[in-house]
Short mmCIF file of C-alpha atoms and ligand atoms in Angstrom, two decimals:
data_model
loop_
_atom_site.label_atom_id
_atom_site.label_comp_id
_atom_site.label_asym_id
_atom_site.label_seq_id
_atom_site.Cartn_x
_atom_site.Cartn_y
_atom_site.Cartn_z
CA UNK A 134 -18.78 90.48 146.69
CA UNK A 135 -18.77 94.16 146.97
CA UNK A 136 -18.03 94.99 150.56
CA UNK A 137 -15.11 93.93 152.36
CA UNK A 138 -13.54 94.43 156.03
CA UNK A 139 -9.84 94.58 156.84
CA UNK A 140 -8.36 94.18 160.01
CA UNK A 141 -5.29 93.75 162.30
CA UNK A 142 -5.58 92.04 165.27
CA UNK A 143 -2.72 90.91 168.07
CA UNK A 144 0.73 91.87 168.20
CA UNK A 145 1.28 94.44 165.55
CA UNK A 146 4.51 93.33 163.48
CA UNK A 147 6.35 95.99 160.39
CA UNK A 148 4.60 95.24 157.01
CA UNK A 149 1.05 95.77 158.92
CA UNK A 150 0.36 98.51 156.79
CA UNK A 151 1.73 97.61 153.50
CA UNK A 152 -0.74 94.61 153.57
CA UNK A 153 -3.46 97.17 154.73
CA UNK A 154 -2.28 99.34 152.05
CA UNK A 155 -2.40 96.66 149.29
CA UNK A 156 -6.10 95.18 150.51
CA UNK A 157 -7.39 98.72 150.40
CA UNK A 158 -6.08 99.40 146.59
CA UNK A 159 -6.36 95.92 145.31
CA UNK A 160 -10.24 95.72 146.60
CA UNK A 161 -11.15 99.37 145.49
CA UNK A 162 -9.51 98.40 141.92
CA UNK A 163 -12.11 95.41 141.56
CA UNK A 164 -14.64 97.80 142.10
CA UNK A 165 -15.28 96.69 145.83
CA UNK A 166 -15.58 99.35 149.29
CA UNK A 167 -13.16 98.39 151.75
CA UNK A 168 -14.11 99.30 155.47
CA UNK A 169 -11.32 99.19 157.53
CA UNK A 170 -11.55 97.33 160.95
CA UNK A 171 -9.89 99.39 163.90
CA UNK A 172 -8.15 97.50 167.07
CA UNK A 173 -8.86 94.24 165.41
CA UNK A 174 -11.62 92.03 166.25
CA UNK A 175 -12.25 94.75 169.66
CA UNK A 176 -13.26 97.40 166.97
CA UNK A 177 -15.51 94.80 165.29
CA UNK A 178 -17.84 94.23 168.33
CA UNK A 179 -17.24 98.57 169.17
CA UNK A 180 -18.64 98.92 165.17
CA UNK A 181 -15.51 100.91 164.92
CA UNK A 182 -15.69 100.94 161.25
CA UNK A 183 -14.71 103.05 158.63
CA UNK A 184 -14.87 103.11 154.34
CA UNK A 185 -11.49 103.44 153.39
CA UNK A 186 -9.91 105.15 150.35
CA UNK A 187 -6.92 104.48 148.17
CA UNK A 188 -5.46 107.36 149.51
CA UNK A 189 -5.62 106.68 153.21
CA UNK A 190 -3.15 104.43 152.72
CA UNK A 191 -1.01 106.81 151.12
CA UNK A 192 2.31 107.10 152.45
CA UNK A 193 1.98 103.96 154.75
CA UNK A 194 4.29 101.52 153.02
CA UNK A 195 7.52 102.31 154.81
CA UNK A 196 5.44 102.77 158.70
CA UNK A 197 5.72 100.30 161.68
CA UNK A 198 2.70 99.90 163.31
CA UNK A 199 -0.62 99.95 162.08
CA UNK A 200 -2.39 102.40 161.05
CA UNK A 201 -5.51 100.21 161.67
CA UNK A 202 -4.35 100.01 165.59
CA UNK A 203 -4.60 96.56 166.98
CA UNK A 204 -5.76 94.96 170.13
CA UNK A 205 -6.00 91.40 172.15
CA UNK A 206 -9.89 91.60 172.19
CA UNK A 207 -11.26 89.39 175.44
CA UNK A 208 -14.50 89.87 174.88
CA UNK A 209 -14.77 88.20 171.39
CA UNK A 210 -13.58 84.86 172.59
CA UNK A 211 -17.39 85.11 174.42
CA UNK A 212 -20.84 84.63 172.80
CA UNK A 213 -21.73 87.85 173.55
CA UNK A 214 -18.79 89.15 171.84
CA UNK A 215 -19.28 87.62 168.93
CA UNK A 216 -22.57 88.43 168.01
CA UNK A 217 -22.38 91.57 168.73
CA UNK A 218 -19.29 91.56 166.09
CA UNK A 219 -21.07 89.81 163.65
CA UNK A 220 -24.19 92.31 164.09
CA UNK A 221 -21.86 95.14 163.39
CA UNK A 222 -20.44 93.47 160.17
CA UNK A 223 -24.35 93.02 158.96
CA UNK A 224 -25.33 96.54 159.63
CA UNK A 225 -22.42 97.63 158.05
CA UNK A 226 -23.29 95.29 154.97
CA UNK A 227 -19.79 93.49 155.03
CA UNK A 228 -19.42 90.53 152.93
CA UNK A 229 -16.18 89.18 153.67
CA UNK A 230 -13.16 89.94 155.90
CA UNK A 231 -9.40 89.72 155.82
CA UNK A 232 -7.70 88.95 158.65
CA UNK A 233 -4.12 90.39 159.69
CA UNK A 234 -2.69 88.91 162.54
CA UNK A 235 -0.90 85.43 164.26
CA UNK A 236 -1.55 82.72 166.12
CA UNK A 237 -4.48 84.25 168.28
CA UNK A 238 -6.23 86.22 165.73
CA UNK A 239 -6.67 82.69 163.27
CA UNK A 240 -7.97 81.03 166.92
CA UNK A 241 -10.36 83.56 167.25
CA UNK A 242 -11.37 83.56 164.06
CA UNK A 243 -11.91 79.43 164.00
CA UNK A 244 -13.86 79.87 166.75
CA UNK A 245 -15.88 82.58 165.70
CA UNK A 246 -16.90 80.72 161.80
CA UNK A 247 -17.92 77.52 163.90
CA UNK A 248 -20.58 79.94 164.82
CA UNK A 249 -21.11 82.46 162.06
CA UNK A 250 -20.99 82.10 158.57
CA UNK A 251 -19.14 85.16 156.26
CA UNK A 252 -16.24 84.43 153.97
CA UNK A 253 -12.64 85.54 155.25
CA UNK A 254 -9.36 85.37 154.20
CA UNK A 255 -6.23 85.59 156.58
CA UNK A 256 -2.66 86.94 156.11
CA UNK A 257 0.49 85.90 158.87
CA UNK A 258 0.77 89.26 160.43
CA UNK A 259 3.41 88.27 163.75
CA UNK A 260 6.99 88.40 163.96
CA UNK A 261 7.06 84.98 165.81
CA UNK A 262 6.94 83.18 162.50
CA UNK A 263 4.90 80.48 164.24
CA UNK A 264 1.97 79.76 161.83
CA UNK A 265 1.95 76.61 159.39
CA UNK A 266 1.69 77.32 155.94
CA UNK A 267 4.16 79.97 155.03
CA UNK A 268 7.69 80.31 154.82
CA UNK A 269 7.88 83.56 156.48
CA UNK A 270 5.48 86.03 158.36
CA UNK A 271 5.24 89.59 158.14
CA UNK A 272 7.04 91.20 160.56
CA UNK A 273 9.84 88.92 160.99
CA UNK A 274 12.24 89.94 158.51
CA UNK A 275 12.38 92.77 160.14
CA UNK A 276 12.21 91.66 163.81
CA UNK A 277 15.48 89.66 163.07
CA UNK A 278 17.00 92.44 161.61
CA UNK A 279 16.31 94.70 164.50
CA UNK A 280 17.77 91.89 166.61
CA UNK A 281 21.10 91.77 164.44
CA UNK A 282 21.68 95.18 164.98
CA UNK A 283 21.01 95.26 168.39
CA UNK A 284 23.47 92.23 169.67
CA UNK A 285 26.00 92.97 166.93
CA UNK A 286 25.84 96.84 169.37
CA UNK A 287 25.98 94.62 172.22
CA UNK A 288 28.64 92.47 171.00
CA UNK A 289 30.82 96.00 170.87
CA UNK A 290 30.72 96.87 174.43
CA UNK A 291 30.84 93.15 175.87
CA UNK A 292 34.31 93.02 173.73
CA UNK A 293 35.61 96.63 175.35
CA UNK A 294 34.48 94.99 178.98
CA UNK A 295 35.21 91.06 178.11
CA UNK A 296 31.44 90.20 179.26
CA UNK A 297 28.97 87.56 179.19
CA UNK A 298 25.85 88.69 177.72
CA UNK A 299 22.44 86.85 178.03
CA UNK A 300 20.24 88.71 175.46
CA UNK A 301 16.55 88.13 175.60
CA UNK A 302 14.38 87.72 172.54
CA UNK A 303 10.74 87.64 171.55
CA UNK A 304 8.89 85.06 169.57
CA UNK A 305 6.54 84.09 172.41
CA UNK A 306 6.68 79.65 172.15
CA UNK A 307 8.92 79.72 169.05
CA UNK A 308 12.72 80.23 168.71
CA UNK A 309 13.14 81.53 165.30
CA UNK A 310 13.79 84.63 165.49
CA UNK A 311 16.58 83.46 168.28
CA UNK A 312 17.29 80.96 166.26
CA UNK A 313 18.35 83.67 163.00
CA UNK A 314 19.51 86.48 164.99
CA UNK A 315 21.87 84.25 166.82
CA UNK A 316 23.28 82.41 164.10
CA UNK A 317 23.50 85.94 162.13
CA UNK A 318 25.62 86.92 165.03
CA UNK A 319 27.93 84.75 165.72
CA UNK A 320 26.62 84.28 169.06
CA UNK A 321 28.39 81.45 171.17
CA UNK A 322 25.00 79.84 172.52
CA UNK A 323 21.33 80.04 171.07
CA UNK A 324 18.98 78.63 173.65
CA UNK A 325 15.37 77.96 171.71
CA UNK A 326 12.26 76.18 172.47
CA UNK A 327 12.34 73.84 169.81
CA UNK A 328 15.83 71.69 171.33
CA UNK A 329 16.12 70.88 175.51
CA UNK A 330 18.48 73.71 176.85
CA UNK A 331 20.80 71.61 178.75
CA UNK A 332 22.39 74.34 181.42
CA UNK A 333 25.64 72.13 182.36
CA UNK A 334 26.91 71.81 178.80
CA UNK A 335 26.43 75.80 178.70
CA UNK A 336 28.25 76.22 181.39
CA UNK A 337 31.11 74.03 180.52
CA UNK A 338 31.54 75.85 177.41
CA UNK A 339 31.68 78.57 179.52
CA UNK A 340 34.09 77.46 181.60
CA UNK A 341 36.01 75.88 178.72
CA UNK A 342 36.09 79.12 176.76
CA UNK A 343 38.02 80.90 180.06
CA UNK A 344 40.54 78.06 180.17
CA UNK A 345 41.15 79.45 176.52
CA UNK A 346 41.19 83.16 177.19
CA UNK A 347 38.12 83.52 175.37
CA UNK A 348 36.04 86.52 178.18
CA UNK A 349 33.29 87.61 175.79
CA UNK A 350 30.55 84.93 175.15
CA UNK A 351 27.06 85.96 173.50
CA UNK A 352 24.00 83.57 174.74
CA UNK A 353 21.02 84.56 172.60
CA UNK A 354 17.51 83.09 174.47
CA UNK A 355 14.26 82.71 173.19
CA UNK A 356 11.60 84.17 175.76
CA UNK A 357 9.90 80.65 175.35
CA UNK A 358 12.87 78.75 176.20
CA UNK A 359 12.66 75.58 178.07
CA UNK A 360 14.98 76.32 180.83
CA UNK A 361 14.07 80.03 181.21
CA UNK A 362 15.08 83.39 179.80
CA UNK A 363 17.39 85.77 180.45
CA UNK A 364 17.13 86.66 183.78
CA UNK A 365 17.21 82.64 185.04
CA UNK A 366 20.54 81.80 182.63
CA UNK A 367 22.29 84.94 183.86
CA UNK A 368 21.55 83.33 187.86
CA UNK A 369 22.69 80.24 186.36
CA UNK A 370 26.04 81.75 185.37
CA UNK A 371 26.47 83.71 188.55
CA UNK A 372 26.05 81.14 190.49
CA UNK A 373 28.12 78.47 189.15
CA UNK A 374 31.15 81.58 188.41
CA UNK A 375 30.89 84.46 190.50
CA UNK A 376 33.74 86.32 189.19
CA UNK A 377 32.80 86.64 185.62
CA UNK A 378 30.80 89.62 184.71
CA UNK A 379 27.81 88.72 183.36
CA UNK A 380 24.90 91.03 181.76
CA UNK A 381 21.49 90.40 181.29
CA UNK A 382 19.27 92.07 178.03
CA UNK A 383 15.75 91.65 177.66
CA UNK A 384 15.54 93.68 173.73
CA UNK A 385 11.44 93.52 174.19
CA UNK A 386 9.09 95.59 172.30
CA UNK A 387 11.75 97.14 169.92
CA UNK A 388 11.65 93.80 168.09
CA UNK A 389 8.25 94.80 167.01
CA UNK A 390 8.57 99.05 165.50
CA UNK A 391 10.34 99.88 163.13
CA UNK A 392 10.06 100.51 159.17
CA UNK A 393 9.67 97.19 157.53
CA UNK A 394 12.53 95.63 155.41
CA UNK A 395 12.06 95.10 151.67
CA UNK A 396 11.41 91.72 152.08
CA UNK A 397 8.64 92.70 154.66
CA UNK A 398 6.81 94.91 152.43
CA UNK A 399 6.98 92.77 149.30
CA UNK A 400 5.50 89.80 151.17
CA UNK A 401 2.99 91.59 152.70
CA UNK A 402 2.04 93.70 149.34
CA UNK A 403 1.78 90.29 147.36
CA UNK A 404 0.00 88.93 150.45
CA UNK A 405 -2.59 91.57 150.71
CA UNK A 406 -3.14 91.52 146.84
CA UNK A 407 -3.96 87.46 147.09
CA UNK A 408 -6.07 88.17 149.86
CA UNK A 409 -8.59 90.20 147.82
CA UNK A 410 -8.22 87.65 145.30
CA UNK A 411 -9.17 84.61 147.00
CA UNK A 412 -12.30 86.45 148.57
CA UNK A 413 -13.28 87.00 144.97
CA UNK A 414 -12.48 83.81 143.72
CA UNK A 415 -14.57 81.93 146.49
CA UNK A 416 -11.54 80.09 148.18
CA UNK A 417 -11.58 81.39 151.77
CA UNK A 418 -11.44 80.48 155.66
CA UNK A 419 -7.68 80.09 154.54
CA UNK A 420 -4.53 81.45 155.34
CA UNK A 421 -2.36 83.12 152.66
CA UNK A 422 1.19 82.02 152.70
CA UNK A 423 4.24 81.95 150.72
CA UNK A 424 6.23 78.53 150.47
CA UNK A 425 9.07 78.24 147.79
CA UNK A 426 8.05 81.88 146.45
CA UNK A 427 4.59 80.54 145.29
CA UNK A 428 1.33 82.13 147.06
CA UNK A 429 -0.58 79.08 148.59
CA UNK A 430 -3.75 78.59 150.54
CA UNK A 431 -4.33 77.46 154.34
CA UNK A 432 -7.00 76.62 155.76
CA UNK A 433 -7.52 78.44 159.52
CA UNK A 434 -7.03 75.49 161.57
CA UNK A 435 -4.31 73.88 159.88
CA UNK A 436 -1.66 76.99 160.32
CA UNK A 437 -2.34 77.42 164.12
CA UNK A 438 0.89 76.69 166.32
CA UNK A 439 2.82 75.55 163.49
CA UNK A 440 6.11 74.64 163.85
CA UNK A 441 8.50 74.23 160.94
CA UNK A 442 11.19 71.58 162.58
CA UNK A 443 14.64 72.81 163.05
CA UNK A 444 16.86 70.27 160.73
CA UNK A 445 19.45 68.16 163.13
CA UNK A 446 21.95 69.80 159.95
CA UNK A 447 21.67 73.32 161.14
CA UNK A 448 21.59 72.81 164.76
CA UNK A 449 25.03 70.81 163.56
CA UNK A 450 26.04 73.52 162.12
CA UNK A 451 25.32 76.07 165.08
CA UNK A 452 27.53 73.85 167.19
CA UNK A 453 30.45 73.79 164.53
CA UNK A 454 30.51 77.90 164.02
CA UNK A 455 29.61 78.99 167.45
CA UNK A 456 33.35 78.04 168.81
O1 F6P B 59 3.26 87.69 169.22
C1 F6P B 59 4.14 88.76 169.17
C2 F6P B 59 4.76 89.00 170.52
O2 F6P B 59 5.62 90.12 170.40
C3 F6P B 59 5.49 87.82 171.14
O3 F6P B 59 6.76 87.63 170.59
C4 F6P B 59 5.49 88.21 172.59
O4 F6P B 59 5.55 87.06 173.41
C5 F6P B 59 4.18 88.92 172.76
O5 F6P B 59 3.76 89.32 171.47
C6 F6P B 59 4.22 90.10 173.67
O6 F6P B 59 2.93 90.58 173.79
P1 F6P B 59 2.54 91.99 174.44
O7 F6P B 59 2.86 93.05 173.44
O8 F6P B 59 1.09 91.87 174.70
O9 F6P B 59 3.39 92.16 175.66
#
């Protein structure tokens, strides 16, 4: 295989561009030109394609974003879409592909080999950490960590004010990177998608906490909670106690920038390196993961939506700490 295509597609998470960074050298070291891909799978219908260098990616390890520039493509979930993507990657003479992105980039791509036939390789590119076959995703190392540093800030002022906070976080269907930051935090409640949210038992606590003289309570909730996020908890504590002052903090977007953590760029470097591998070696339509510090191999359809269960021994645990 000489020419390959890399690109990022959804949600951009940090480490993006050190797996970029590490497809473009380890390709162009086995002798291969490596086109990158821009605005993911929108840039492969556009023929928005470009041979890339070792040093484009110069400089890139440390940078948020991607310098590929990513994009939620509509039009190659159609026929149309994707032939006119696969036309581009025949003009352009590209033999294989890897793949940077989550859940809806390894649909897309399912969807798109049922139809079309080129070899392709995918690496966990999301911060939601909701893909089978790997222990972690790229990105969310660092999402958490922006997370920590955000509530532990928030944690500051609701002390100086004794408030309740409701703090919003990303991670679309899954709760794990509630699930971390929250625990990592100290925070009293951690409301996540993966156990019912029962709303009275909150509220007791709540309620048993003032009896105490405890004011400041932290309630970290995952944007895919059951109940609801932030904003329907916080009416759900207003309601039911008027006189507490109670905040609401939806930390969004900022979850997703931000210079990747070491652990972010070594996953995705070692990642991006196995990528190139496996397209040389034959073994693709799989997902590249990392489970007990060993690279293994996916195939598409089994990593999409994948939920690693949350053990009944930490959610113990949660409720033992979070006094
Ligand atoms: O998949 C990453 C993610 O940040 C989710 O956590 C979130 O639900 C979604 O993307 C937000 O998407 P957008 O950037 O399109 O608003």
């Amino acid at each position: 295989m000489k020419n390959i295509g890399v690109l990022t597609s959804g949600g951009d998470s940090p480490g993006m561009n050190a797996a970029i960074r590490a497809v473009v050298r380890t390709g162009v070291y086995h002798g291969m030109n490596v086109y990158g891909i821009r605005r993911g799978y929108q840039g492969m219908i556009d023929g928005d394609i470009q041979l890339m260098q070792t040093t484009d990616v110069s400089n890139i390890i440390q940078r948020g974003g991607t310098i590929l520039k990513t994009a939620r493509s509509k039009e190659f979930m159609t026929p149309e879409g994707m032939q006119k993507a696969y036309e581009q990657l025949q003009k352009h003479g590209i033999e294989g592909l890897v793949l940077i992105g989550g859940d809806g980039t390894f649909r897309g791509a399912v969807k798109f080999f049922e139809q079309y036939t080129i070899p392709a390789v995918g690496l966990p590119g999301t911060i939601d950490k909701d893909l089978s076959g790997t222990d972690l995703t790229i990105g969310f190392d660092t999402a958490v960590n922006t997370a920590v540093e955000a509530i532990d800030k928030i944690r500051d002022t609701a002390e100086a004010h004794d408030r309740v906070f409701v703090i919003e976080l990303m991670g679309r269907d899954a709760g794990y990177i509630a699930l971390n930051s929250g625990i990592a935090c100290g925070a009293e409640d951690i409301l996540i998608p993966e156990t019912v949210t029962h709303i009275d038992e909150l509220l007791n606590k709540i309620e048993a906490d003032e009896l105490r003289k405890k004011a400041v309570h932290i309630i970290v909730v995952a944007e895919g909670d059951d109940f609801g996020g932030a904003t329907e908890v916080h009416a759900s504590i207003t309601e039911r106690f008027p006189r507490l002052d109670v905040r609401a903090c939806v930390l969004g977007h900022i979850q997703r920038g931000g210079s990747p953590t070491y652990t972010d760029r070594v996953l995705a470097s070692r990642m991006g390196h196995a990528a190139v591998n496996a397209l040389r070696s034959g073994d693709t339509q799989v997902m590249i993961g990392i489970v007990n510090n060993e690279i293994v191999h996916t195939p598409f359809t089994n990593v999409i939506k994948g939920t690693t269960p949350i053990s009944a021994d930490l959610i113990d645990m949660i409720r033992i700490l979070s006094v």
